[in-house]
Amino acid sequence: MDTKISIDAANKTFGDGERQIVALQGVDLDIGSNEFVTFVGASGCGKSTLLRCIGGLETLTSGSITVDGSAISGPSVDRAMVFQHYSLYPWLTVMENIKFSRLLQVHRTDITSADVEVASGRADALLDLMGLTHVRDAYPNQLSGGMQQRVAIARALLPRPQILLMDEPFGALDAQTREVMHDLILHVSKLEKTTIVFVTHDVEEAIYLGQRVVVMAPRPGRIDSIYPVELPAKRDQDMKLSTEFMQQKKAILHRIRETAGMRTDYELLERMTRQAEQQQ
């Protein structure tokens, strides 16, 4: 497997003096080209911070993150980000939102009219891929949450990024729409051959989408364990009901609870419940 992203002894600290918060400590991980890696863990374990460091939106305190051997120095068109909140421009149509970043570049660089035509063709193809052709001239407030997120993903994919970074992109969607988006992003990852790093609180989502599930632990944020996902490359929703899927989900959930220090609390609650029953 060719390494696309290499994270080496990554540390990130916010604040100074007694108010320091260690968001990341000693994170080491290699992510392969075209690999789909998902990150889970309790709140405050540094998942989103690590994603933002890969995207160049945050700078490490020490350590390094490289893409194809080159150190990250800031945001790049090779790395696109999709967030939970769609951040669409309400005064622009669906097509205009998708093409916005490319049109902005026209005014800042020497992009030619031919380049713009290519981008327009790419935008048309992405509209079709995302099932948005029929709403190309609609405005964001006329779309459902799922459709708005499809627009955001299409916008991120327009410049053909090598890496797609997704921070809980489906967290605000209902269960049925999430399932549709799961299958859509799996299809996109195969078609576009994009390396995807995906942060989520949903363990079931992490297993269904990922080739590896990375569990992060809090205080300080670090990688605790990595679970390879032994599912066929072609996936369907029925797989979530299989014994293998349920066992892996149980194991990962258990590990997340342990890393968050929740296991002792559960055991204490069980003891208190037994004592109360005995006293009755």
Short mmCIF file of C-alpha atoms in Angstrom, two decimals:
data_model
loop_
_atom_site.label_atom_id
_atom_site.label_comp_id
_atom_site.label_asym_id
_atom_site.label_seq_id
_atom_site.Cartn_x
_atom_site.Cartn_y
_atom_site.Cartn_z
CA MET A 1 0.00 0.00 0.00
CA ASP A 2 1.37 3.40 -1.04
CA THR A 3 1.34 5.89 1.82
CA LYS A 4 -0.60 9.05 1.04
CA ILE A 5 -0.70 10.72 4.47
CA SER A 6 1.98 10.18 7.09
CA ILE A 7 1.44 11.45 10.64
CA ASP A 8 4.57 11.33 12.77
CA ALA A 9 4.67 12.14 16.52
CA ALA A 10 1.97 14.77 16.07
CA ASN A 11 1.36 16.99 19.09
CA LYS A 12 -1.07 19.89 19.38
CA THR A 13 -1.46 22.10 22.45
CA PHE A 14 -3.90 24.96 22.86
CA GLY A 15 -3.31 27.81 25.29
CA ASP A 16 -0.26 28.35 27.49
CA GLY A 17 0.90 28.10 31.08
CA GLU A 18 -1.56 26.46 33.46
CA ARG A 19 -4.36 26.77 30.92
CA GLN A 20 -2.76 24.47 28.38
CA ILE A 21 -4.95 21.84 26.77
CA VAL A 22 -3.15 18.95 25.11
CA ALA A 23 -5.43 18.15 22.18
CA LEU A 24 -3.07 15.65 20.53
CA GLN A 25 -0.11 13.74 21.91
CA GLY A 26 2.23 11.45 20.02
CA VAL A 27 -0.09 10.58 17.15
CA ASP A 28 1.51 8.23 14.59
CA LEU A 29 -0.42 6.90 11.59
CA ASP A 30 0.06 6.16 7.91
CA ILE A 31 -2.94 6.35 5.57
CA GLY A 32 -2.70 4.73 2.15
CA SER A 33 -3.65 6.09 -1.25
CA ASN A 34 -7.36 5.59 -1.97
CA GLU A 35 -7.91 4.30 1.57
CA PHE A 36 -11.08 5.13 3.51
CA VAL A 37 -10.17 5.57 7.20
CA THR A 38 -12.72 6.46 9.87
CA PHE A 39 -12.02 7.99 13.30
CA VAL A 40 -14.17 7.48 16.39
CA GLY A 41 -13.79 8.26 20.07
CA ALA A 42 -15.29 10.11 23.00
CA SER A 43 -15.78 13.87 22.84
CA GLY A 44 -12.55 15.76 23.34
CA CYS A 45 -10.25 13.04 22.02
CA GLY A 46 -8.82 15.22 19.24
CA LYS A 47 -10.52 13.69 16.18
CA SER A 48 -11.57 17.00 14.64
CA THR A 49 -8.33 18.70 15.65
CA LEU A 50 -6.31 16.03 13.86
CA LEU A 51 -8.53 16.40 10.78
CA ARG A 52 -8.03 20.16 10.75
CA CYS A 53 -4.25 19.67 11.05
CA ILE A 54 -4.32 17.36 8.01
CA GLY A 55 -6.36 19.98 6.19
CA GLY A 56 -3.85 22.71 7.07
CA LEU A 57 -6.39 24.70 9.10
CA GLU A 58 -4.44 24.10 12.33
CA THR A 59 -0.68 23.96 12.88
CA LEU A 60 0.93 21.24 14.98
CA THR A 61 2.85 22.25 18.08
CA SER A 62 5.42 19.59 17.21
CA GLY A 63 5.73 16.55 14.98
CA SER A 64 4.77 16.43 11.32
CA ILE A 65 2.09 15.54 8.81
CA THR A 66 3.13 14.93 5.21
CA VAL A 67 1.21 14.24 2.01
CA ASP A 68 3.17 12.29 -0.59
CA GLY A 69 6.28 13.06 1.45
CA SER A 70 5.77 16.84 1.48
CA ALA A 71 5.05 18.66 4.74
CA ILE A 72 1.68 20.38 5.05
CA SER A 73 2.11 24.14 5.23
CA GLY A 74 -1.53 25.21 4.95
CA PRO A 75 -4.76 24.50 3.05
CA SER A 76 -4.49 23.18 -0.50
CA VAL A 77 -6.82 22.28 -3.38
CA ASP A 78 -5.39 18.75 -3.07
CA ARG A 79 -7.17 18.46 0.30
CA ALA A 80 -10.87 19.27 0.48
CA MET A 81 -12.96 19.46 3.65
CA VAL A 82 -16.65 18.75 4.27
CA PHE A 83 -18.16 19.75 7.61
CA GLN A 84 -21.37 18.88 9.43
CA HIS A 85 -22.77 22.33 8.64
CA TYR A 86 -23.13 22.73 4.91
CA SER A 87 -21.86 26.35 4.71
CA LEU A 88 -23.55 26.98 1.38
CA TYR A 89 -24.00 30.53 0.09
CA PRO A 90 -27.74 31.21 0.37
CA TRP A 91 -27.75 33.78 -2.45
CA LEU A 92 -26.23 31.31 -4.95
CA THR A 93 -27.95 28.47 -6.77
CA VAL A 94 -26.87 24.85 -6.45
CA MET A 95 -24.71 25.07 -9.57
CA GLU A 96 -23.24 28.41 -8.54
CA ASN A 97 -22.37 27.04 -5.09
CA ILE A 98 -20.57 24.06 -6.64
CA LYS A 99 -18.58 26.25 -9.05
CA PHE A 100 -17.95 29.11 -6.61
CA SER A 101 -14.41 28.21 -5.53
CA ARG A 102 -13.37 27.70 -9.15
CA LEU A 103 -14.89 31.01 -10.24
CA LEU A 104 -13.10 32.73 -7.36
CA GLN A 105 -9.79 31.36 -8.64
CA VAL A 106 -10.43 32.94 -12.04
CA HIS A 107 -10.08 36.38 -10.48
CA ARG A 108 -6.94 35.48 -8.55
CA THR A 109 -4.91 33.40 -11.01
CA ASP A 110 -4.28 33.01 -14.73
CA ILE A 111 -7.03 30.41 -15.22
CA THR A 112 -8.32 30.60 -18.79
CA SER A 113 -11.85 30.50 -20.16
CA ALA A 114 -11.09 26.96 -21.37
CA ASP A 115 -10.34 25.98 -17.75
CA VAL A 116 -13.70 27.42 -16.72
CA GLU A 117 -15.45 25.35 -19.41
CA VAL A 118 -13.75 22.20 -18.10
CA ALA A 119 -14.88 23.09 -14.58
CA SER A 120 -18.43 23.59 -15.84
CA GLY A 121 -18.38 20.14 -17.43
CA ARG A 122 -17.05 18.68 -14.20
CA ALA A 123 -19.81 20.45 -12.24
CA ASP A 124 -22.45 18.98 -14.57
CA ALA A 125 -21.00 15.50 -14.03
CA LEU A 126 -21.01 15.97 -10.24
CA LEU A 127 -24.61 17.19 -10.33
CA ASP A 128 -25.54 13.99 -12.10
CA LEU A 129 -23.48 11.84 -9.72
CA MET A 130 -25.11 13.43 -6.68
CA GLY A 131 -28.63 13.25 -8.13
CA LEU A 132 -28.97 17.04 -8.13
CA THR A 133 -29.51 17.83 -11.80
CA HIS A 134 -33.20 18.57 -11.26
CA VAL A 135 -32.39 21.22 -8.61
CA ARG A 136 -29.39 22.85 -10.28
CA ASP A 137 -31.12 26.27 -10.30
CA ALA A 138 -32.62 25.98 -6.80
CA TYR A 139 -31.34 27.86 -3.75
CA PRO A 140 -30.11 26.17 -0.54
CA ASN A 141 -33.20 27.10 1.48
CA GLN A 142 -35.28 25.16 -1.03
CA LEU A 143 -33.37 21.93 -0.40
CA SER A 144 -33.50 19.25 2.27
CA GLY A 145 -30.53 18.74 4.59
CA GLY A 146 -29.40 15.70 2.63
CA MET A 147 -29.47 17.61 -0.65
CA GLN A 148 -27.55 20.51 0.84
CA GLN A 149 -24.84 18.13 2.02
CA ARG A 150 -24.67 16.61 -1.47
CA VAL A 151 -24.05 20.10 -2.82
CA ALA A 152 -21.27 20.63 -0.26
CA ILE A 153 -19.64 17.32 -1.23
CA ALA A 154 -19.91 18.13 -4.95
CA ARG A 155 -18.29 21.53 -4.30
CA ALA A 156 -15.44 19.84 -2.42
CA LEU A 157 -14.92 17.34 -5.26
CA LEU A 158 -14.93 19.90 -8.09
CA PRO A 159 -11.14 20.47 -8.18
CA ARG A 160 -10.49 16.69 -8.03
CA PRO A 161 -8.81 16.67 -4.59
CA GLN A 162 -6.55 13.75 -3.79
CA ILE A 163 -7.78 13.75 -0.18
CA LEU A 164 -11.30 14.33 1.15
CA LEU A 165 -11.53 15.21 4.86
CA MET A 166 -15.00 14.80 6.38
CA ASP A 167 -15.90 16.00 9.88
CA GLU A 168 -19.19 14.40 10.97
CA PRO A 169 -20.75 15.32 7.61
CA PHE A 170 -23.95 13.32 8.16
CA GLY A 171 -24.43 14.08 11.85
CA ALA A 172 -27.42 16.39 11.29
CA LEU A 173 -29.28 14.06 8.93
CA ASP A 174 -32.09 11.65 9.74
CA ALA A 175 -31.37 7.91 9.79
CA GLN A 176 -32.83 7.15 6.36
CA THR A 177 -30.99 10.00 4.65
CA ARG A 178 -27.75 8.98 6.38
CA GLU A 179 -27.99 5.49 4.85
CA VAL A 180 -28.44 6.99 1.39
CA MET A 181 -25.44 9.26 1.96
CA HIS A 182 -23.35 6.31 3.18
CA ASP A 183 -23.87 4.43 -0.07
CA LEU A 184 -23.32 7.60 -2.08
CA ILE A 185 -19.96 8.43 -0.47
CA LEU A 186 -18.78 4.83 -0.88
CA HIS A 187 -19.66 5.05 -4.57
CA VAL A 188 -17.86 8.40 -4.84
CA SER A 189 -14.72 7.04 -3.13
CA LYS A 190 -14.47 4.18 -5.63
CA LEU A 191 -15.29 6.32 -8.66
CA GLU A 192 -13.03 9.26 -7.78
CA LYS A 193 -10.27 7.11 -6.20
CA THR A 194 -9.98 9.63 -3.39
CA THR A 195 -8.30 9.07 -0.03
CA ILE A 196 -10.97 9.77 2.59
CA VAL A 197 -10.46 10.56 6.27
CA PHE A 198 -13.82 10.54 8.03
CA VAL A 199 -14.57 11.64 11.62
CA THR A 200 -17.77 10.43 13.29
CA HIS A 201 -19.34 9.66 16.68
CA ASP A 202 -21.36 6.84 15.10
CA VAL A 203 -19.51 3.51 15.39
CA GLU A 204 -21.91 1.77 13.00
CA GLU A 205 -21.22 4.46 10.41
CA ALA A 206 -17.47 4.14 10.97
CA ILE A 207 -17.49 0.37 10.38
CA TYR A 208 -19.78 0.50 7.36
CA LEU A 209 -17.72 3.15 5.58
CA GLY A 210 -14.16 2.47 6.67
CA GLN A 211 -11.45 0.05 5.69
CA ARG A 212 -9.93 0.78 9.11
CA VAL A 213 -11.54 2.26 12.21
CA VAL A 214 -9.19 4.31 14.37
CA VAL A 215 -10.24 4.68 18.02
CA MET A 216 -8.90 7.78 19.72
CA ALA A 217 -8.68 8.28 23.48
CA PRO A 218 -9.07 11.60 25.34
CA ARG A 219 -7.00 13.48 27.92
CA PRO A 220 -4.71 13.78 26.04
CA GLY A 221 -5.96 13.01 22.52
CA ARG A 222 -4.12 10.01 21.10
CA ILE A 223 -4.64 6.88 19.03
CA ASP A 224 -5.71 4.05 21.28
CA SER A 225 -6.37 1.22 18.83
CA ILE A 226 -7.01 0.43 15.17
CA TYR A 227 -9.59 -2.07 13.91
CA PRO A 228 -9.34 -3.42 10.34
CA VAL A 229 -12.82 -3.84 8.85
CA GLU A 230 -13.24 -7.30 7.36
CA LEU A 231 -16.22 -6.52 5.12
CA PRO A 232 -16.50 -7.03 1.33
CA ALA A 233 -15.56 -3.99 -0.74
CA LYS A 234 -19.10 -3.91 -2.14
CA ARG A 235 -21.31 -3.14 0.84
CA ASP A 236 -25.02 -3.03 1.50
CA GLN A 237 -27.14 -2.03 4.47
CA ASP A 238 -28.01 -5.64 5.35
CA MET A 239 -24.38 -6.18 6.38
CA LYS A 240 -25.11 -4.16 9.52
CA LEU A 241 -27.27 -7.04 10.75
CA SER A 242 -24.55 -9.68 10.37
CA THR A 243 -22.94 -11.33 13.39
CA GLU A 244 -19.47 -10.15 12.35
CA PHE A 245 -20.62 -6.53 12.04
CA MET A 246 -22.40 -6.57 15.39
CA GLN A 247 -19.42 -8.15 17.15
CA GLN A 248 -17.05 -5.52 15.81
CA LYS A 249 -19.46 -2.74 16.74
CA LYS A 250 -19.70 -4.11 20.29
CA ALA A 251 -15.91 -4.38 20.61
CA ILE A 252 -15.31 -0.81 19.41
CA LEU A 253 -18.06 0.66 21.59
CA HIS A 254 -16.63 -1.18 24.59
CA ARG A 255 -13.16 0.18 23.85
CA ILE A 256 -14.44 3.75 23.47
CA ARG A 257 -16.18 3.52 26.84
CA GLU A 258 -13.01 2.20 28.44
CA THR A 259 -10.85 4.99 26.99
CA ALA A 260 -13.34 7.56 28.25
CA GLY A 261 -13.29 6.08 31.78
CA MET A 262 -16.94 5.09 31.56
CA ARG A 263 -16.50 1.41 32.42
CA THR A 264 -16.08 2.03 36.16
CA ASP A 265 -19.20 4.20 36.18
CA TYR A 266 -21.25 1.41 34.62
CA GLU A 267 -19.93 -1.13 37.11
CA LEU A 268 -20.70 1.24 39.99
CA LEU A 269 -24.23 1.73 38.71
CA GLU A 270 -24.72 -2.04 38.49
CA ARG A 271 -23.48 -2.49 42.08
CA MET A 272 -25.76 0.26 43.35
CA THR A 273 -28.71 -1.33 41.55
CA ARG A 274 -27.98 -4.76 43.08
CA GLN A 275 -27.62 -3.24 46.56
CA ALA A 276 -30.94 -1.44 46.19
CA GLU A 277 -32.65 -4.66 45.12
CA GLN A 278 -31.22 -6.54 48.10
CA GLN A 279 -32.47 -3.91 50.53
CA GLN A 280 -36.05 -4.17 49.24
#
